[in-house]
Amino acid sequence: MAQGNQGNGNNPGHGGGGGSDHAVTIIVEGTAHEWTKKEITYDEVVTLEVPDYAQHPEITYSVTYKKGQGNKPEGDLAKGESVKVKDGMIFNVSETGQS
């Protein structure tokens, strides 16, 4: 009888799921962060810089980026948008006040 402890290819101790094994380093306000998703959203960028962002929805931020993907290497990231990440990509986050 099988004991149920045979290797089946699933190793819950490794990987973050989602099939994306590549990690890139992005810079948010001068701080390096490892990022494993192919894209990053406005909310995710702001949360990396302002960890309690979710508790302060009344504060809005301006998010800009540089060194991005070839077809759009720099630009602004608005609330609700996302952008493809690239190793070495730089994000700047600044508070713009109340909405």
Coordinates of N, CA, C and O in Angstrom, one line a residue:
M1 N 0.8 -1.2 0.0 CA 0.0 0.0 0.0 C 0.9 1.2 0.0 O 1.9 1.3 0.7
A2 N 0.4 2.3 -0.7 CA 1.2 3.5 -0.8 C 1.0 4.3 0.5 O -0.1 4.3 1.1
Q3 N 2.1 4.9 0.9 CA 2.1 5.7 2.1 C 1.6 7.1 1.9 O 1.3 7.8 2.9
G4 N 1.5 7.6 0.6 CA 1.1 8.9 0.4 C 2.1 10.0 0.5 O 1.9 11.1 0.5
N5 N 3.4 9.5 0.7 CA 4.5 10.5 1.0 C 5.5 10.4 -0.2 O 6.6 10.8 0.0
Q6 N 5.0 10.0 -1.3 CA 5.9 9.9 -2.5 C 5.9 11.3 -3.2 O 4.9 12.0 -3.2
G7 N 7.0 11.6 -3.8 CA 7.2 12.9 -4.5 C 6.2 12.9 -5.7 O 6.2 12.0 -6.5
N8 N 5.5 14.0 -5.8 CA 4.6 14.2 -6.9 C 4.9 15.4 -7.7 O 4.0 15.9 -8.5
G9 N 6.0 16.1 -7.4 CA 6.3 17.3 -8.1 C 5.9 18.5 -7.4 O 6.2 19.6 -7.8
N10 N 5.0 18.4 -6.4 CA 4.6 19.6 -5.7 C 5.4 19.8 -4.5 O 5.6 18.9 -3.7
N11 N 6.0 21.0 -4.4 CA 6.9 21.3 -3.3 C 6.4 22.6 -2.7 O 6.8 23.7 -3.2
P12 N 5.5 22.6 -1.7 CA 5.0 23.8 -1.2 C 6.0 24.7 -0.5 O 5.6 25.9 -0.3
G13 N 7.2 24.3 -0.3 CA 8.1 25.2 0.4 C 8.9 26.1 -0.6 O 9.7 26.9 -0.2
H14 N 8.7 25.9 -1.9 CA 9.4 26.7 -2.8 C 8.5 27.4 -3.8 O 7.5 26.9 -4.2
G15 N 8.9 28.6 -4.3 CA 8.2 29.3 -5.3 C 7.0 30.0 -4.8 O 6.4 29.6 -3.7
G16 N 6.6 31.0 -5.5 CA 5.4 31.8 -5.1 C 4.2 31.5 -5.8 O 3.1 32.1 -5.7
G17 N 4.2 30.4 -6.7 CA 3.0 30.1 -7.5 C 2.9 31.0 -8.6 O 3.7 31.9 -8.9
G18 N 1.9 30.9 -9.4 CA 1.7 31.7 -10.5 C 2.6 31.4 -11.7 O 2.4 32.1 -12.7
G19 N 3.5 30.5 -11.6 CA 4.3 30.1 -12.8 C 5.4 31.1 -13.1 O 6.1 31.0 -14.1
S20 N 5.6 32.1 -12.3 CA 6.6 33.1 -12.6 C 7.8 32.9 -11.7 O 7.7 33.2 -10.5
D21 N 8.9 32.4 -12.2 CA 10.1 32.1 -11.4 C 11.1 33.2 -11.5 O 12.1 33.1 -10.8
H22 N 11.0 34.1 -12.4 CA 12.0 35.1 -12.6 C 11.7 36.3 -11.6 O 10.6 36.7 -11.4
A23 N 12.8 36.6 -10.9 CA 12.7 37.8 -9.9 C 13.6 38.9 -10.5 O 14.7 38.6 -11.0
V24 N 13.0 40.1 -10.5 CA 13.8 41.2 -10.9 C 13.9 42.2 -9.7 O 13.2 42.1 -8.7
T25 N 14.9 43.1 -9.8 CA 15.0 44.1 -8.7 C 14.5 45.4 -9.3 O 14.9 45.9 -10.3
I26 N 13.6 46.0 -8.5 CA 13.1 47.3 -8.9 C 13.5 48.2 -7.8 O 13.7 47.8 -6.6
I27 N 13.6 49.5 -8.1 CA 14.0 50.5 -7.1 C 12.8 51.4 -6.9 O 12.3 52.0 -7.9
V28 N 12.4 51.5 -5.7 CA 11.3 52.4 -5.3 C 11.8 53.5 -4.3 O 12.2 53.1 -3.2
E29 N 11.9 54.7 -4.8 CA 12.4 55.8 -3.9 C 13.8 55.4 -3.4 O 14.1 55.7 -2.2
G30 N 14.6 54.9 -4.2 CA 16.0 54.6 -3.8 C 16.2 53.3 -3.0 O 17.3 52.9 -2.7
T31 N 15.1 52.5 -2.8 CA 15.2 51.3 -2.1 C 15.0 50.1 -3.0 O 14.0 50.1 -3.7
A32 N 15.9 49.1 -3.0 CA 15.7 48.0 -3.9 C 14.7 47.0 -3.3 O 14.7 46.7 -2.1
H33 N 13.9 46.5 -4.2 CA 12.9 45.5 -3.9 C 12.9 44.4 -4.9 O 13.0 44.6 -6.1
E34 N 12.8 43.1 -4.4 CA 12.8 42.0 -5.4 C 11.3 41.8 -5.7 O 10.4 41.8 -4.9
W35 N 11.0 41.7 -7.0 CA 9.7 41.5 -7.5 C 9.6 40.3 -8.4 O 10.4 40.2 -9.4
T36 N 8.6 39.4 -8.2 CA 8.5 38.2 -9.0 C 7.4 38.2 -10.0 O 7.3 37.3 -10.8
K37 N 6.5 39.2 -9.9 CA 5.4 39.2 -10.9 C 5.9 39.9 -12.2 O 6.8 40.7 -12.2
K38 N 5.2 39.7 -13.3 CA 5.5 40.3 -14.6 C 5.1 41.8 -14.6 O 5.7 42.5 -15.4
E39 N 4.1 42.1 -13.8 CA 3.6 43.5 -13.8 C 3.5 44.0 -12.4 O 3.6 43.2 -11.4
I40 N 3.4 45.3 -12.2 CA 3.2 45.9 -10.9 C 2.1 46.9 -11.0 O 2.1 47.7 -12.0
T41 N 1.2 47.0 -10.1 CA 0.2 48.0 -10.1 C 0.5 49.3 -9.3 O 1.5 49.3 -8.5
Y42 N -0.2 50.3 -9.6 CA -0.1 51.6 -8.8 C -0.1 51.3 -7.3 O 0.8 51.7 -6.6
D43 N -1.1 50.5 -6.9 CA -1.3 50.3 -5.5 C -0.1 49.5 -4.9 O 0.4 49.8 -3.8
E44 N 0.5 48.6 -5.7 CA 1.6 47.8 -5.2 C 2.9 48.7 -5.1 O 3.6 48.6 -4.1
V45 N 3.1 49.6 -6.0 CA 4.2 50.5 -6.0 C 4.1 51.4 -4.7 O 5.1 51.5 -4.0
V46 N 2.9 52.0 -4.6 CA 2.7 52.9 -3.4 C 2.9 52.2 -2.1 O 3.5 52.7 -1.2
T47 N 2.4 50.9 -2.0 CA 2.5 50.2 -0.8 C 4.0 49.8 -0.5 O 4.3 49.7 0.7
L48 N 4.8 49.6 -1.5 CA 6.2 49.3 -1.2 C 6.9 50.6 -0.5 O 7.7 50.4 0.3
E49 N 6.4 51.8 -0.9 CA 7.0 53.0 -0.4 C 6.3 53.4 0.9 O 6.9 53.9 1.9
V50 N 5.0 53.2 1.0 CA 4.1 53.6 2.1 C 3.4 52.4 2.6 O 2.2 52.1 2.2
P51 N 4.0 51.6 3.5 CA 3.3 50.3 3.9 C 1.9 50.4 4.4 O 1.1 49.5 4.3
D52 N 1.6 51.6 5.0 CA 0.2 51.7 5.6 C -0.7 52.5 4.6 O -1.8 53.0 5.0
Y53 N -0.4 52.5 3.3 CA -1.2 53.1 2.3 C -2.6 52.7 2.3 O -3.5 53.6 2.2
A54 N -2.9 51.4 2.5 CA -4.3 50.9 2.5 C -5.1 51.6 3.6 O -6.4 51.7 3.4
Q55 N -4.5 52.0 4.7 CA -5.3 52.7 5.7 C -5.6 54.1 5.5 O -6.3 54.8 6.3
H56 N -5.0 54.7 4.4 CA -5.2 56.1 4.1 C -5.6 56.4 2.7 O -4.9 57.0 1.9
P57 N -6.8 55.9 2.3 CA -7.3 56.1 1.0 C -7.5 57.5 0.5 O -7.6 57.8 -0.7
E58 N -7.5 58.4 1.5 CA -7.7 59.8 1.2 C -6.5 60.5 0.6 O -6.6 61.6 0.0
I59 N -5.3 59.9 0.8 CA -4.1 60.4 0.3 C -3.8 59.9 -1.1 O -3.9 58.7 -1.3
T60 N -3.5 60.8 -2.0 CA -3.2 60.3 -3.4 C -1.7 60.5 -3.6 O -1.0 61.4 -3.0
Y61 N -1.1 59.7 -4.5 CA 0.3 59.8 -4.8 C 0.5 59.9 -6.3 O -0.3 59.4 -7.1
S62 N 1.6 60.5 -6.7 CA 2.1 60.6 -8.1 C 3.1 59.5 -8.2 O 4.1 59.5 -7.4
V63 N 3.0 58.6 -9.2 CA 3.9 57.5 -9.4 C 4.5 57.7 -10.8 O 3.7 57.7 -11.8
T64 N 5.8 57.8 -10.9 CA 6.5 57.8 -12.2 C 7.5 56.7 -12.2 O 7.9 56.2 -11.2
Y65 N 7.9 56.3 -13.4 CA 8.9 55.3 -13.6 C 9.8 55.6 -14.7 O 9.5 56.3 -15.6
K66 N 11.0 55.0 -14.6 CA 12.1 55.1 -15.6 C 12.7 53.7 -15.8 O 12.5 52.8 -15.0
K67 N 13.4 53.5 -16.9 CA 14.1 52.3 -17.3 C 13.1 51.1 -17.4 O 13.4 50.0 -17.0
G68 N 11.9 51.4 -18.0 CA 10.9 50.3 -18.1 C 11.1 49.6 -19.4 O 12.1 49.7 -20.1
Q69 N 10.1 48.8 -19.8 CA 10.1 48.0 -21.0 C 10.3 48.9 -22.3 O 10.0 50.1 -22.3
G70 N 10.8 48.3 -23.3 CA 11.2 49.0 -24.5 C 10.2 49.9 -25.1 O 10.5 51.0 -25.6
N71 N 8.9 49.5 -25.2 CA 7.9 50.3 -25.9 C 7.4 51.5 -25.0 O 6.8 52.4 -25.5
K72 N 7.7 51.4 -23.7 CA 7.3 52.5 -22.8 C 8.3 52.6 -21.7 O 8.0 52.2 -20.6
P73 N 9.5 53.1 -22.0 CA 10.6 53.1 -21.0 C 10.4 54.0 -19.8 O 11.0 53.8 -18.7
E74 N 9.5 55.0 -20.0 CA 9.2 55.9 -18.8 C 7.8 56.4 -18.9 O 7.2 56.5 -20.0
G75 N 7.3 56.8 -17.8 CA 5.9 57.4 -17.8 C 5.4 57.5 -16.4 O 6.1 57.4 -15.4
D76 N 4.0 57.8 -16.4 CA 3.3 57.9 -15.1 C 2.4 56.7 -14.9 O 2.0 56.1 -15.9
L77 N 2.2 56.3 -13.7 CA 1.4 55.2 -13.4 C 0.2 55.7 -12.5 O 0.4 56.2 -11.4
A78 N -1.0 55.7 -13.1 CA -2.2 56.2 -12.4 C -2.9 55.1 -11.6 O -2.7 53.9 -11.9
K79 N -3.7 55.5 -10.6 CA -4.4 54.6 -9.8 C -5.3 53.7 -10.7 O -5.9 54.2 -11.7
G80 N -5.2 52.4 -10.5 CA -5.9 51.4 -11.3 C -5.1 50.9 -12.5 O -5.6 50.0 -13.2
E81 N -4.0 51.4 -12.7 CA -3.1 51.0 -13.8 C -2.0 50.1 -13.4 O -1.7 50.0 -12.2
S82 N -1.4 49.3 -14.3 CA -0.2 48.5 -14.0 C 0.8 48.7 -15.2 O 0.4 49.2 -16.2
V83 N 2.0 48.3 -14.9 CA 3.0 48.4 -15.9 C 3.9 47.1 -15.8 O 4.1 46.5 -14.8
K84 N 4.4 46.7 -17.0 CA 5.3 45.5 -17.0 C 6.7 46.0 -16.3 O 7.1 47.0 -16.6
V85 N 7.2 45.1 -15.5 CA 8.5 45.4 -14.8 C 9.7 44.8 -15.6 O 9.6 43.9 -16.4
K86 N 10.8 45.5 -15.3 CA 12.1 45.1 -15.9 C 13.1 45.3 -14.8 O 13.0 46.2 -14.0
D87 N 14.1 44.4 -14.9 CA 15.2 44.5 -13.9 C 15.8 45.9 -13.9 O 16.2 46.4 -15.0
G88 N 16.0 46.5 -12.8 CA 16.6 47.8 -12.7 C 15.6 49.0 -12.9 O 16.0 50.1 -12.8
M89 N 14.3 48.7 -13.0 CA 13.3 49.7 -13.2 C 13.3 50.6 -12.0 O 13.4 50.1 -10.8
I90 N 13.1 51.9 -12.2 CA 13.1 52.9 -11.1 C 11.7 53.5 -11.0 O 11.2 54.0 -12.0
F91 N 11.2 53.5 -9.7 CA 9.9 54.2 -9.5 C 10.1 55.3 -8.5 O 10.8 55.2 -7.5
N92 N 9.4 56.4 -8.7 CA 9.3 57.5 -7.8 C 7.9 57.7 -7.3 O 7.0 57.7 -8.1
V93 N 7.7 57.8 -6.0 CA 6.4 58.0 -5.4 C 6.4 59.3 -4.6 O 7.3 59.5 -3.7
S94 N 5.5 60.2 -4.9 CA 5.4 61.4 -4.1 C 3.9 61.7 -3.8 O 3.0 61.5 -4.6
E95 N 3.7 62.1 -2.5 CA 2.4 62.5 -2.1 C 1.9 63.7 -2.8 O 2.6 64.7 -2.9
T96 N 0.6 63.6 -3.3 CA 0.1 64.8 -4.0 C -1.0 65.5 -3.2 O -1.5 66.5 -3.7
G97 N -1.4 65.0 -2.1 CA -2.4 65.6 -1.2 C -3.6 64.8 -1.2 O -3.6 63.6 -1.4
Q98 N -4.7 65.4 -0.8 CA -6.0 64.7 -0.7 C -6.8 64.8 -2.0 O -6.7 65.7 -2.7
S99 N -7.5 63.7 -2.2 CA -8.3 63.6 -3.4 C -9.7 64.2 -3.2 O -10.1 64.5 -2.1

